[in-house]
mmCIF file of C-alpha atoms and ligand atoms in Angstrom:
data_model
loop_
_atom_site.group_PDB
_atom_site.id
_atom_site.type_symbol
_atom_site.label_atom_id
_atom_site.label_comp_id
_atom_site.label_asym_id
_atom_site.label_seq_id
_atom_site.Cartn_x
_atom_site.Cartn_y
_atom_site.Cartn_z
ATOM 1 C CA MET P 1 88.894 179.308 88.481
ATOM 2 C CA MET P 2 88.876 181.586 91.457
ATOM 3 C CA SER P 3 90.072 184.974 92.547
ATOM 4 C CA GLY P 4 90.670 186.292 96.033
ATOM 5 C CA ILE P 5 89.712 189.872 96.619
ATOM 6 C CA SER P 6 90.403 191.357 100.006
ATOM 7 C CA GLY P 7 87.659 193.764 101.022
ATOM 8 C CA ASP P 8 86.902 196.009 103.945
ATOM 9 C CA GLN P 9 86.642 194.766 107.552
ATOM 10 C CA ARG P 10 88.939 191.884 106.729
ATOM 11 C CA LEU P 11 86.263 190.246 104.613
ATOM 12 C CA TYR P 12 87.663 188.017 101.904
ATOM 13 C CA SER P 13 85.597 187.038 98.863
ATOM 14 C CA TYR P 14 86.340 184.108 96.595
ATOM 15 C CA SER P 15 84.423 183.394 93.422
ATOM 16 C CA ALA P 16 84.078 180.727 90.777
ATOM 17 C CA VAL P 17 81.589 179.843 88.053
ATOM 18 C CA LEU P 18 79.979 176.473 88.768
ATOM 19 C CA MET P 19 76.551 174.992 87.992
ATOM 20 C CA GLY P 20 76.112 177.727 85.397
ATOM 21 C CA SER P 21 76.153 180.429 88.092
ATOM 22 C CA PRO P 22 78.678 182.666 89.773
ATOM 23 C CA ILE P 23 79.496 181.148 93.173
ATOM 24 C CA LEU P 24 80.656 183.373 96.012
ATOM 25 C CA LEU P 25 82.363 182.384 99.260
ATOM 26 C CA LYS P 26 82.990 185.003 101.946
ATOM 27 C CA LEU P 27 85.388 184.405 104.830
ATOM 28 C CA PHE P 28 86.864 186.521 107.605
ATOM 29 C CA SER P 29 90.357 185.194 107.076
ATOM 30 C CA HIS P 30 92.450 184.931 103.950
ATOM 31 C CA ASP P 31 92.381 181.206 103.158
ATOM 32 C CA GLU P 32 92.739 180.323 99.488
ATOM 33 C CA ALA P 33 93.219 176.649 100.314
ATOM 34 C CA LEU P 34 89.882 176.500 102.124
ATOM 35 C CA ALA P 35 88.159 178.349 99.281
ATOM 36 C CA SER P 36 89.692 175.997 96.752
ATOM 37 C CA ARG P 37 88.585 172.902 98.718
ATOM 38 C CA THR P 38 85.066 174.355 99.004
ATOM 39 C CA PHE P 39 84.804 174.919 95.251
ATOM 40 C CA GLN P 40 86.105 171.408 94.617
ATOM 41 C CA LEU P 41 83.424 169.984 96.915
ATOM 42 C CA ILE P 42 80.743 171.891 94.995
ATOM 43 C CA LYS P 43 82.158 170.675 91.691
ATOM 44 C CA ARG P 44 82.147 167.029 92.834
ATOM 45 C CA TYR P 45 78.444 167.253 93.682
ATOM 46 C CA GLU P 46 77.663 169.131 90.458
ATOM 47 C CA ASP P 47 79.293 166.285 88.534
ATOM 48 C CA LEU P 48 76.897 163.808 90.208
ATOM 49 C CA PHE P 49 73.662 165.779 89.843
ATOM 50 C CA THR P 50 73.866 167.716 86.591
ATOM 51 C CA VAL P 51 71.499 167.021 83.674
ATOM 52 C CA ASN P 52 73.079 169.653 81.465
ATOM 53 C CA ARG P 53 75.850 167.366 80.244
ATOM 54 C CA ALA P 54 75.886 163.928 78.612
ATOM 55 C CA HIS P 55 77.258 162.165 81.702
ATOM 56 C CA SER P 56 76.481 162.236 85.417
ATOM 57 C CA GLU P 57 74.899 159.787 87.828
ATOM 58 C CA VAL P 58 71.497 161.374 87.253
ATOM 59 C CA MET P 59 72.038 161.195 83.477
ATOM 60 C CA ALA P 60 72.829 157.490 83.811
ATOM 61 C CA ILE P 61 69.381 157.019 85.396
ATOM 62 C CA ASN P 62 67.768 159.083 82.626
ATOM 63 C CA HIS P 63 69.552 157.200 79.846
ATOM 64 C CA ALA P 64 68.223 153.906 81.278
ATOM 65 C CA ALA P 65 64.585 155.118 81.433
ATOM 66 C CA GLY P 66 62.140 152.351 80.533
ATOM 67 C CA ARG P 67 64.962 149.811 80.436
ATOM 68 C CA HIS P 68 66.619 149.077 83.788
ATOM 69 C CA PRO P 69 67.316 150.407 87.311
ATOM 70 C CA VAL P 70 70.627 152.172 87.953
ATOM 71 C CA SER P 71 72.526 151.945 91.246
ATOM 72 C CA VAL P 72 73.813 155.328 92.337
ATOM 73 C CA THR P 73 75.973 156.740 95.135
ATOM 74 C CA ARG P 74 74.412 157.609 98.453
ATOM 75 C CA PRO P 75 74.084 161.380 97.992
ATOM 76 C CA VAL P 76 72.301 160.921 94.661
ATOM 77 C CA TYR P 77 69.973 158.254 96.068
ATOM 78 C CA GLN P 78 69.193 160.307 99.180
ATOM 79 C CA LEU P 79 68.465 163.491 97.231
ATOM 80 C CA ILE P 80 66.242 161.666 94.727
ATOM 81 C CA LYS P 81 64.372 159.971 97.581
ATOM 82 C CA CYS P 82 63.787 163.315 99.260
ATOM 83 C CA ALA P 83 62.750 164.904 95.942
ATOM 84 C CA LYS P 84 60.289 162.106 95.252
ATOM 85 C CA ALA P 85 58.718 162.533 98.705
ATOM 86 C CA ALA P 86 58.272 166.282 98.070
ATOM 87 C CA SER P 87 56.753 165.481 94.662
ATOM 88 C CA MET P 88 54.211 163.037 96.100
ATOM 89 C CA VAL P 89 52.697 165.536 98.558
ATOM 90 C CA GLN P 90 49.060 166.251 97.617
ATOM 91 C CA GLU P 91 48.794 169.126 95.113
ATOM 92 C CA SER P 92 52.574 169.581 95.167
ATOM 93 C CA ALA P 93 53.979 171.996 92.576
ATOM 94 C CA PHE P 94 57.324 170.290 93.012
ATOM 95 C CA ASN P 95 58.036 167.411 90.640
ATOM 96 C CA LEU P 96 61.436 165.720 90.281
ATOM 97 C CA ALA P 97 60.271 164.044 87.037
ATOM 98 C CA ILE P 98 59.665 167.409 85.317
ATOM 99 C CA GLY P 99 62.757 166.853 83.087
ATOM 100 C CA PRO P 100 60.991 166.225 79.731
ATOM 101 C CA LEU P 101 59.143 169.552 80.070
ATOM 102 C CA VAL P 102 62.244 171.475 81.188
ATOM 103 C CA LYS P 103 64.059 170.133 78.118
ATOM 104 C CA LEU P 104 61.135 171.049 75.837
ATOM 105 C CA TRP P 105 60.891 174.664 77.048
ATOM 106 C CA ARG P 106 64.690 175.101 77.290
ATOM 107 C CA ILE P 107 64.174 178.272 79.339
ATOM 108 C CA GLY P 108 67.579 179.672 80.195
ATOM 109 C CA PHE P 109 69.128 177.497 77.455
ATOM 110 C CA ASN P 110 68.185 179.227 74.185
ATOM 111 C CA GLY P 111 64.482 178.532 74.614
ATOM 112 C CA HIS P 112 62.619 181.513 73.149
ATOM 113 C CA SER P 113 59.228 180.298 71.953
ATOM 114 C CA VAL P 114 56.236 178.614 73.546
ATOM 115 C CA PRO P 115 56.186 174.913 72.554
ATOM 116 C CA ALA P 116 53.184 173.405 70.754
ATOM 117 C CA ALA P 117 50.343 172.399 73.095
ATOM 118 C CA THR P 118 50.415 168.848 71.732
ATOM 119 C CA ASP P 119 54.120 168.527 72.574
ATOM 120 C CA ILE P 120 53.488 169.808 76.106
ATOM 121 C CA ALA P 121 50.632 167.328 76.581
ATOM 122 C CA ALA P 122 52.791 164.444 75.317
ATOM 123 C CA ARG P 123 55.628 165.331 77.707
ATOM 124 C CA LEU P 124 53.256 165.784 80.656
ATOM 125 C CA ALA P 125 52.454 162.069 80.453
ATOM 126 C CA LEU P 126 56.147 161.327 81.113
ATOM 127 C CA THR P 127 56.377 163.315 84.356
ATOM 128 C CA ARG P 128 54.579 161.129 86.892
ATOM 129 C CA PRO P 129 56.659 161.061 90.119
ATOM 130 C CA GLN P 130 55.168 157.674 91.065
ATOM 131 C CA ASP P 131 56.920 156.269 87.975
ATOM 132 C CA VAL P 132 60.271 156.977 89.673
ATOM 133 C CA ILE P 133 60.837 153.596 91.313
ATOM 134 C CA LEU P 134 63.236 153.484 94.268
ATOM 135 C CA ASP P 135 64.882 150.425 95.773
ATOM 136 C CA ASP P 136 66.416 151.217 99.170
ATOM 137 C CA ALA P 137 68.220 147.884 99.469
ATOM 138 C CA ALA P 138 69.899 148.177 96.068
ATOM 139 C CA GLY P 139 70.272 151.968 96.223
ATOM 140 C CA SER P 140 68.881 152.061 92.707
ATOM 141 C CA VAL P 141 66.518 154.268 90.731
ATOM 142 C CA PHE P 142 64.345 153.108 87.832
ATOM 143 C CA LEU P 143 62.324 155.373 85.549
ATOM 144 C CA ALA P 144 59.395 153.187 84.529
ATOM 145 C CA ARG P 145 58.724 154.756 81.112
ATOM 146 C CA PRO P 146 61.055 155.497 78.193
ATOM 147 C CA GLY P 147 61.570 159.247 77.764
ATOM 148 C CA MET P 148 61.286 160.019 81.483
ATOM 149 C CA GLU P 149 63.929 162.346 82.956
ATOM 150 C CA ILE P 150 64.744 163.351 86.500
ATOM 151 C CA ASP P 151 65.680 167.043 86.933
ATOM 152 C CA LEU P 152 67.137 168.105 90.292
ATOM 153 C CA GLY P 153 67.719 171.697 89.132
ATOM 154 C CA ALA P 154 65.318 173.087 91.738
ATOM 155 C CA ILE P 155 67.093 171.529 94.730
ATOM 156 C CA ALA P 156 70.662 170.479 93.894
ATOM 157 C CA LYS P 157 72.021 173.864 94.974
ATOM 158 C CA GLY P 158 70.189 173.603 98.280
ATOM 159 C CA TYR P 159 71.611 170.179 98.986
ATOM 160 C CA ILE P 160 75.108 171.337 98.057
ATOM 161 C CA ALA P 161 74.852 174.519 100.150
ATOM 162 C CA ASP P 162 74.057 172.324 103.177
ATOM 163 C CA ARG P 163 77.101 170.132 102.490
ATOM 164 C CA VAL P 164 79.305 173.258 102.257
ATOM 165 C CA ARG P 165 77.887 174.460 105.588
ATOM 166 C CA ASP P 166 78.642 171.050 107.181
ATOM 167 C CA ASP P 167 82.138 171.018 105.739
ATOM 168 C CA LEU P 168 82.998 174.538 106.915
ATOM 169 C CA GLN P 169 81.614 173.726 110.375
ATOM 170 C CA ARG P 170 83.740 170.576 110.565
ATOM 171 C CA GLN P 171 86.793 172.656 109.810
ATOM 172 C CA GLY P 172 86.036 174.988 112.710
ATOM 173 C CA VAL P 173 84.908 177.970 110.623
ATOM 174 C CA ASP P 174 82.351 179.963 112.618
ATOM 175 C CA ALA P 175 81.658 182.853 110.227
ATOM 176 C CA ALA P 176 81.194 182.390 106.497
ATOM 177 C CA LEU P 177 78.729 182.910 103.681
ATOM 178 C CA ILE P 178 78.271 180.801 100.573
ATOM 179 C CA ASN P 179 76.134 182.039 97.683
ATOM 180 C CA LEU P 180 75.347 179.456 95.006
ATOM 181 C CA GLY P 181 73.267 181.860 92.910
ATOM 182 C CA GLY P 182 69.920 182.114 94.670
ATOM 183 C CA ASN P 183 70.898 179.796 97.514
ATOM 184 C CA VAL P 184 72.691 181.566 100.341
ATOM 185 C CA HIS P 185 73.862 179.746 103.435
ATOM 186 C CA THR P 186 75.472 181.356 106.472
ATOM 187 C CA LEU P 187 77.597 180.607 109.485
ATOM 188 C CA GLY P 188 77.363 183.479 111.965
ATOM 189 C CA ALA P 189 75.520 186.803 111.449
ATOM 190 C CA TRP P 190 74.960 188.222 107.964
ATOM 191 C CA SER P 191 72.784 190.706 106.128
ATOM 192 C CA ILE P 192 71.587 189.467 102.735
ATOM 193 C CA GLY P 193 70.165 191.594 99.944
ATOM 194 C CA LEU P 194 66.819 190.712 98.365
ATOM 195 C CA LYS P 195 66.877 191.487 94.655
ATOM 196 C CA LYS P 196 64.335 193.721 92.989
ATOM 197 C CA PRO P 197 62.651 191.661 90.230
ATOM 198 C CA PHE P 198 63.167 192.532 86.539
ATOM 199 C CA VAL P 199 65.736 195.321 86.894
ATOM 200 C CA ALA P 200 69.071 195.095 85.150
ATOM 201 C CA ASP P 201 71.164 196.596 87.929
ATOM 202 C CA ASN P 202 71.607 195.056 91.350
ATOM 203 C CA ALA P 203 68.821 197.074 92.969
ATOM 204 C CA LEU P 204 67.460 195.620 96.218
ATOM 205 C CA VAL P 205 63.946 195.739 97.637
ATOM 206 C CA GLY P 206 65.197 194.898 101.094
ATOM 207 C CA SER P 207 67.772 193.212 103.262
ATOM 208 C CA ILE P 208 67.419 190.126 105.423
ATOM 209 C CA ASP P 209 69.412 189.752 108.663
ATOM 210 C CA VAL P 210 70.028 186.160 109.730
ATOM 211 C CA VAL P 211 72.303 184.178 112.019
ATOM 212 C CA GLY P 212 73.322 180.751 110.746
ATOM 213 C CA GLN P 213 70.307 180.404 108.469
ATOM 214 C CA SER P 214 69.849 179.483 104.847
ATOM 215 C CA VAL P 215 68.179 182.088 102.625
ATOM 216 C CA VAL P 216 66.842 180.718 99.320
ATOM 217 C CA THR P 217 65.180 182.888 96.696
ATOM 218 C CA SER P 218 63.358 181.643 93.644
ATOM 219 C CA GLY P 219 62.058 184.213 91.197
ATOM 220 C CA ILE P 220 60.352 184.347 87.838
ATOM 221 C CA TYR P 221 62.870 187.040 86.774
ATOM 222 C CA GLU P 222 65.829 184.647 86.939
ATOM 223 C CA ARG P 223 65.323 182.882 83.613
ATOM 224 C CA TYR P 224 62.568 183.744 81.144
ATOM 225 C CA PHE P 225 61.742 184.840 77.604
ATOM 226 C CA GLU P 226 59.004 187.081 76.237
ATOM 227 C CA GLN P 227 56.405 186.157 73.639
ATOM 228 C CA ASP P 228 52.912 187.508 72.873
ATOM 229 C CA GLY P 229 53.360 190.235 75.497
ATOM 230 C CA ARG P 230 53.906 187.670 78.221
ATOM 231 C CA ARG P 231 56.884 186.487 80.210
ATOM 232 C CA TRP P 232 57.466 182.728 80.160
ATOM 233 C CA HIS P 233 59.683 181.746 83.080
ATOM 234 C CA HIS P 234 61.478 178.637 84.282
ATOM 235 C CA ILE P 235 59.305 177.436 87.182
ATOM 236 C CA LEU P 236 56.844 175.064 85.561
ATOM 237 C CA ASP P 237 53.456 173.932 86.817
ATOM 238 C CA PRO P 238 53.588 170.115 86.807
ATOM 239 C CA ARG P 239 49.787 170.042 86.472
ATOM 240 C CA THR P 240 49.665 172.026 83.208
ATOM 241 C CA GLY P 241 53.167 171.920 81.755
ATOM 242 C CA TYR P 242 53.214 175.740 81.505
ATOM 243 C CA PRO P 243 55.025 178.247 83.765
ATOM 244 C CA LEU P 244 53.288 178.739 87.118
ATOM 245 C CA ASP P 245 51.132 181.826 86.825
ATOM 246 C CA ASN P 246 50.004 183.738 89.879
ATOM 247 C CA GLU P 247 50.641 186.969 91.798
ATOM 248 C CA LEU P 248 54.182 186.026 92.829
ATOM 249 C CA GLU P 249 57.418 187.428 91.432
ATOM 250 C CA SER P 250 59.711 185.863 93.997
ATOM 251 C CA VAL P 251 59.629 183.764 97.135
ATOM 252 C CA THR P 252 62.406 183.644 99.709
ATOM 253 C CA ILE P 253 62.560 180.922 102.346
ATOM 254 C CA VAL P 254 64.573 181.267 105.561
ATOM 255 C CA ALA P 255 65.268 177.913 107.225
ATOM 256 C CA ASP P 256 68.036 175.928 108.921
ATOM 257 C CA ASP P 257 68.628 173.865 105.807
ATOM 258 C CA SER P 258 68.936 175.125 102.260
ATOM 259 C CA LEU P 259 67.375 171.911 100.918
ATOM 260 C CA ASP P 260 64.151 172.734 102.780
ATOM 261 C CA GLY P 261 64.367 176.278 101.455
ATOM 262 C CA ASP P 262 64.693 175.013 97.907
ATOM 263 C CA ILE P 263 61.760 172.612 98.162
ATOM 264 C CA TRP P 264 59.545 175.190 99.845
ATOM 265 C CA THR P 265 60.199 177.975 97.327
ATOM 266 C CA THR P 266 58.779 175.685 94.635
ATOM 267 C CA LEU P 267 55.875 174.497 96.825
ATOM 268 C CA ILE P 268 54.972 178.109 97.678
ATOM 269 C CA PHE P 269 55.137 179.166 94.034
ATOM 270 C CA GLY P 270 52.478 176.535 93.426
ATOM 271 C CA LEU P 271 50.331 177.672 96.357
ATOM 272 C CA GLY P 272 50.410 181.453 95.891
ATOM 273 C CA VAL P 273 50.310 183.966 98.754
ATOM 274 C CA GLU P 274 47.110 183.024 100.571
ATOM 275 C CA LYS P 275 47.524 179.244 100.605
ATOM 276 C CA GLY P 276 51.275 179.673 101.104
ATOM 277 C CA CYS P 277 50.704 181.712 104.265
ATOM 278 C CA ALA P 278 48.234 179.101 105.505
ATOM 279 C CA ALA P 279 50.660 176.241 104.824
ATOM 280 C CA LEU P 280 53.388 177.977 106.839
ATOM 281 C CA ARG P 281 51.177 178.849 109.821
ATOM 282 C CA HIS P 282 52.097 175.596 111.565
ATOM 283 C CA ARG P 283 55.676 175.371 110.298
ATOM 284 C CA GLU P 284 57.909 177.209 112.754
ATOM 285 C CA ASP P 285 60.939 175.801 110.924
ATOM 286 C CA ILE P 286 60.110 177.444 107.574
ATOM 287 C CA GLU P 287 59.643 181.181 107.052
ATOM 288 C CA ALA P 288 58.841 183.048 103.856
ATOM 289 C CA ILE P 289 59.135 186.461 102.233
ATOM 290 C CA PHE P 290 56.778 186.864 99.261
ATOM 291 C CA VAL P 291 57.297 189.571 96.619
ATOM 292 C CA THR P 292 54.249 190.121 94.406
ATOM 293 C CA LYS P 293 53.597 191.738 91.035
ATOM 294 C CA ASN P 294 51.547 194.398 92.903
ATOM 295 C CA ARG P 295 54.657 195.386 94.840
ATOM 296 C CA ASP P 296 53.618 193.869 98.128
ATOM 297 C CA ILE P 297 56.240 192.248 100.321
ATOM 298 C CA ILE P 298 54.566 189.789 102.661
ATOM 299 C CA LEU P 299 56.346 188.215 105.632
ATOM 300 C CA SER P 300 55.143 184.919 107.079
ATOM 301 C CA SER P 301 56.676 185.735 110.503
ATOM 302 C CA GLN P 302 60.019 187.031 111.715
ATOM 303 C CA ARG P 303 61.408 184.497 114.145
ATOM 304 C CA ARG P 304 64.467 183.581 112.102
ATOM 305 C CA PHE P 305 65.226 186.880 110.387
ATOM 306 C CA ARG P 306 64.782 190.649 110.407
ATOM 307 C CA PHE P 307 63.631 192.322 107.219
ATOM 308 C CA HIS P 308 64.483 195.911 106.274
ATOM 309 C CA LEU P 309 62.595 197.544 103.416
ATOM 310 C CA LEU P 310 64.953 199.460 101.094
ATOM 311 C CA ASP P 311 62.528 200.449 98.309
ATOM 312 C CA ASP P 312 59.507 202.512 99.290
ATOM 313 C CA SER P 313 57.624 201.724 96.088
ATOM 314 C CA TYR P 314 56.917 198.387 97.828
ATOM 315 C CA ARG P 315 54.419 197.904 100.648
ATOM 316 C CA LEU P 316 55.442 195.764 103.602
ATOM 317 C CA THR P 317 52.753 193.550 105.179
ATOM 318 C CA ASP P 318 52.550 190.145 106.806
ATOM 319 C CA CYS P 319 50.527 186.969 106.482
ATOM 320 C CA THR P 320 48.022 188.074 109.133
ATOM 321 C CA ALA P 321 47.061 191.206 107.128
HETATM 322 P P1 LIG Y 1 64.936 177.228 91.171
HETATM 323 O O1 LIG Y 1 65.876 178.126 90.393
HETATM 324 O O2 LIG Y 1 65.518 176.653 92.415
HETATM 325 O O3 LIG Y 1 63.602 177.853 91.355
HETATM 326 O O4 LIG Y 1 64.696 175.954 90.247
HETATM 327 C C1 LIG Y 1 64.280 176.091 88.924
HETATM 328 C C2 LIG Y 1 64.684 174.865 88.144
HETATM 329 O O5 LIG Y 1 64.000 173.719 88.668
HETATM 330 C C3 LIG Y 1 64.285 174.920 86.693
HETATM 331 O O6 LIG Y 1 65.286 175.535 85.923
HETATM 332 C C4 LIG Y 1 64.101 173.455 86.355
HETATM 333 O O7 LIG Y 1 65.352 172.821 86.128
HETATM 334 C C5 LIG Y 1 63.516 172.893 87.626
HETATM 335 N N1 LIG Y 1 62.040 172.953 87.702
HETATM 336 C C6 LIG Y 1 61.175 173.749 87.023
HETATM 337 N N2 LIG Y 1 59.894 173.550 87.426
HETATM 338 C C7 LIG Y 1 59.957 172.601 88.409
HETATM 339 C C8 LIG Y 1 58.986 171.964 89.221
HETATM 340 N N3 LIG Y 1 57.677 172.270 89.138
HETATM 341 N N4 LIG Y 1 59.412 171.030 90.119
HETATM 342 C C9 LIG Y 1 60.726 170.719 90.231
HETATM 343 N N5 LIG Y 1 61.686 171.284 89.489
HETATM 344 C C10 LIG Y 1 61.328 172.227 88.599
HETATM 345 MG MG1 LIG Y 2 64.869 175.925 94.195
#
């Protein structure tokens, strides 16, 4: 499941495929046991949260939709509670109950045609976050209508990246990087590449220097198909049931916690550049790097990171411009 490759400057990389993505752990000492424990931790959480298999705690909730509440373990309850709160924010593009639409589009899972409008409308009715009923005392979750499905695909990696960070810290590791495929978390100082959208190779538009921060990127180039001369990607607009369509190609959030990064990438995709910049003006804890279809790279501020442009076909500006 994993391979240790010793690199330059005594940097050791360990990799595994989990949650449908290549996972990368970088350490400054050769420690296969630590890498193995880290991957096991990730796998345990994946087993709780996944909706891409018949069984998991989240699937148990989904299977009981419209019938009865399901008591779940603390991490699952906590993450669902947090996801519901993010979904209930006014005009939020984030919706934990988006499952029926994700399953209909199947983007990234053999989906290759736009579903019928009537099917989209029917599924939209099953995605109301207020129909996810939480009971703190029982630690249970009830989906009020049959056919409802929770999907934590937008934030499970963020939650897990934070748990890996906590675990490494507890074990006295002071320099490490974990990459869960879009979600990067760091202990110590690192430089992280920002991918150029829609190119096959690993070309970068820039690099992001951080110290002990999470760097989360969400992009419309990650999973999509093409039809009628358009790209149909995997970040859906909970208001319409169709992929979110605006000037953005990717959004990167730099924050202490990867869970915040994951929530905010989705929120910002819903807001677009102008409203996104405005929303972040009073949030010193959340910083963003927007990459647009017009090849603008827009920085919200640079308190938590330094950005270096590596591709001069892009124009670097900031939210005040
Ligand atoms: P990410 O790769 O973190 O941007 O998350 C994308 C995944 O989140 C999709 O593959 C879906 O499983 C799920 N998803 C899509 N649209 C939404 C949405 N509006 N709110 C919450 N989750 C979503
Ligand atoms: Mg996300």
